[in-house]
XYZ file of C-alpha atoms in Angstrom:
169
model
C -10.115 35.695 -58.779
C -6.654 35.181 -60.209
C -7.945 35.459 -63.771
C -9.575 38.747 -62.789
C -6.286 40.047 -61.435
C -4.546 38.996 -64.643
C -7.250 40.567 -66.831
C -7.083 43.764 -64.809
C -3.307 43.792 -65.223
C -2.779 43.704 -61.451
C -0.416 40.737 -61.849
C 1.792 39.592 -64.696
C 1.404 36.256 -66.444
C 4.649 35.108 -64.791
C 3.047 35.599 -61.352
C -0.169 33.799 -62.291
C 0.813 30.360 -60.907
C 1.935 31.572 -57.478
C -1.012 33.946 -57.192
C -3.446 31.161 -58.086
C -1.841 28.849 -55.507
C -2.029 31.506 -52.772
C -5.655 32.273 -53.682
C -6.594 28.583 -53.662
C -4.819 27.918 -50.348
C -6.606 30.876 -48.765
C -9.986 29.595 -49.936
C -9.165 26.096 -48.717
C -8.176 27.345 -45.296
C -11.448 29.206 -45.015
C -13.297 25.970 -45.690
C -11.198 23.860 -43.327
C -10.594 26.288 -40.441
C -13.387 28.896 -40.446
C -16.395 26.948 -41.762
C -16.418 24.237 -39.051
C -16.602 26.890 -36.331
C -19.445 28.720 -38.069
C -21.410 25.597 -38.991
C -21.043 24.036 -35.549
C -21.945 27.304 -33.869
C -25.056 27.704 -36.010
C -26.043 24.075 -35.389
C -25.710 24.610 -31.637
C -28.236 27.468 -31.779
C -30.866 25.155 -33.309
C -30.596 22.373 -30.730
C -31.224 22.190 -27.043
C -28.097 23.583 -25.354
C -26.009 21.046 -23.541
C -25.772 21.541 -19.838
C -22.207 22.460 -18.991
C -21.275 21.783 -15.426
C -18.906 24.044 -13.555
C -16.157 21.443 -13.895
C -16.682 21.242 -17.672
C -16.555 25.038 -17.944
C -13.389 25.086 -15.838
C -11.861 22.412 -18.066
C -12.704 24.475 -21.158
C -11.090 27.533 -19.589
C -7.965 25.545 -18.687
C -7.827 24.183 -22.246
C -8.030 27.639 -23.811
C -5.462 29.155 -21.444
C -3.002 26.255 -21.805
C -3.489 26.251 -25.575
C -2.874 29.980 -25.809
C 0.254 29.796 -23.644
C 1.647 26.830 -25.586
C 0.705 28.392 -28.922
C 2.265 31.725 -28.042
C 5.412 29.934 -26.825
C 5.744 28.068 -30.112
C 4.440 30.574 -32.652
C 5.421 33.833 -30.963
C 8.929 32.910 -29.888
C 11.897 34.253 -31.884
C 13.934 31.216 -30.736
C 11.646 28.988 -32.816
C 11.862 31.202 -35.903
C 12.537 29.357 -39.103
C 11.417 26.327 -40.987
C 13.770 24.028 -39.061
C 11.386 24.257 -36.096
C 8.333 22.904 -37.947
C 8.252 19.777 -35.711
C 7.757 22.056 -32.677
C 4.359 23.005 -34.077
C 3.253 19.383 -33.816
C 3.317 19.647 -30.023
C -0.097 21.311 -30.359
C -1.759 18.007 -31.294
C -2.455 16.927 -27.684
C -4.676 20.012 -27.391
C -6.495 19.034 -30.588
C -7.083 15.527 -29.239
C -8.170 16.836 -25.833
C -10.649 19.276 -27.348
C -12.092 16.729 -29.792
C -12.635 14.025 -27.172
C -13.941 16.267 -24.403
C -15.818 19.002 -26.313
C -16.645 17.418 -29.676
C -16.751 19.232 -32.971
C -16.979 22.732 -31.516
C -13.917 22.056 -29.371
C -11.847 20.716 -32.269
C -12.931 23.542 -34.565
C -12.292 26.175 -31.900
C -8.792 24.882 -31.164
C -7.981 24.857 -34.884
C -9.125 28.460 -35.186
C -7.218 29.693 -32.114
C -3.982 28.009 -33.145
C -4.339 29.185 -36.730
C -4.697 32.766 -35.545
C -1.645 32.454 -33.267
C 0.394 30.850 -36.062
C -0.603 33.514 -38.584
C 0.229 36.281 -36.106
C 3.662 34.835 -35.371
C 4.453 34.264 -39.036
C 3.473 37.810 -39.967
C 5.780 39.081 -37.211
C 8.613 36.902 -38.547
C 8.735 34.458 -35.637
C 7.660 30.876 -35.154
C 8.224 27.746 -37.180
C 6.491 29.019 -40.316
C 8.559 32.206 -40.652
C 10.724 31.434 -43.637
C 12.659 33.269 -46.255
C 9.744 32.984 -48.684
C 6.193 34.026 -47.916
C 4.918 31.267 -50.225
C 6.862 28.591 -48.300
C 5.472 29.987 -45.049
C 1.940 29.910 -46.469
C 2.261 26.334 -47.729
C 3.674 25.046 -44.426
C 1.028 26.840 -42.380
C -1.703 25.414 -44.626
C -0.277 21.911 -44.255
C -0.190 22.334 -40.479
C -3.713 23.792 -40.311
C -5.068 21.033 -42.562
C -3.528 18.280 -40.446
C -4.662 19.838 -37.206
C -8.213 20.661 -38.254
C -8.940 17.443 -40.113
C -7.477 15.304 -37.326
C -9.586 17.063 -34.694
C -12.794 16.983 -36.724
C -12.453 13.318 -37.680
C -11.614 12.361 -34.105
C -14.643 14.301 -32.824
C -16.906 12.603 -35.381
C -15.604 9.120 -34.546
C -15.988 9.770 -30.821
C -19.535 11.046 -31.343
C -20.389 7.896 -33.291
C -18.863 5.764 -30.545
C -20.918 7.527 -27.879
C -24.117 7.047 -29.904
C -23.327 3.346 -30.378
C -22.664 2.869 -26.671
C -25.902 4.673 -25.816
C -27.855 2.476 -28.236
C-alpha cells in the first residue's frame, strides 16, 4: 500500500517510513482487535448456543455499562489529555480480566473492541491519554495499549478454557 502511494506520487520519499509504519500498525490492529471478534462470532454461529441465564445476561450488561462509563471517563475526559496520563489507561485491565474469565474469548475480544473504539474517539477529539502533540506518537501508544489489552484478554480466556476442559476431564 505504501509503495503504491509512493508510486502514485501521493507521498514523498521522505514520508515513506512514517506512512509505512502507520499502514502496518493499522493492519496489525485489524488483526489483533477486529479479527478475534469476527472469528469468535462466526464460530459461535456454528456451535450449539450456550444457555445464558438471566444472571449471566445481567452480568454482561453490567460489564458493558461499567466498561463504557470507565472508558469514557478515561478516554473522553479533557483532564486526562496528554501522554502523561498513559498509566490511567491501564485501569481498564480489570474489565479485560473480568470479561475473559467470565465470558471467554468473545468477552475478551468484545471488551478490546469497545475500549479501542472509545480510545480512538477520544484521541481524535484531542482528549484522553493518547492525545499527544504528534499523531504518530498517539497512534503508536494506542497500538501498544490495544495490543497489551487484547493479547492479555485472549490469552487469559484461552488458558481459562483449557483449565475448564482439564477440570471437566
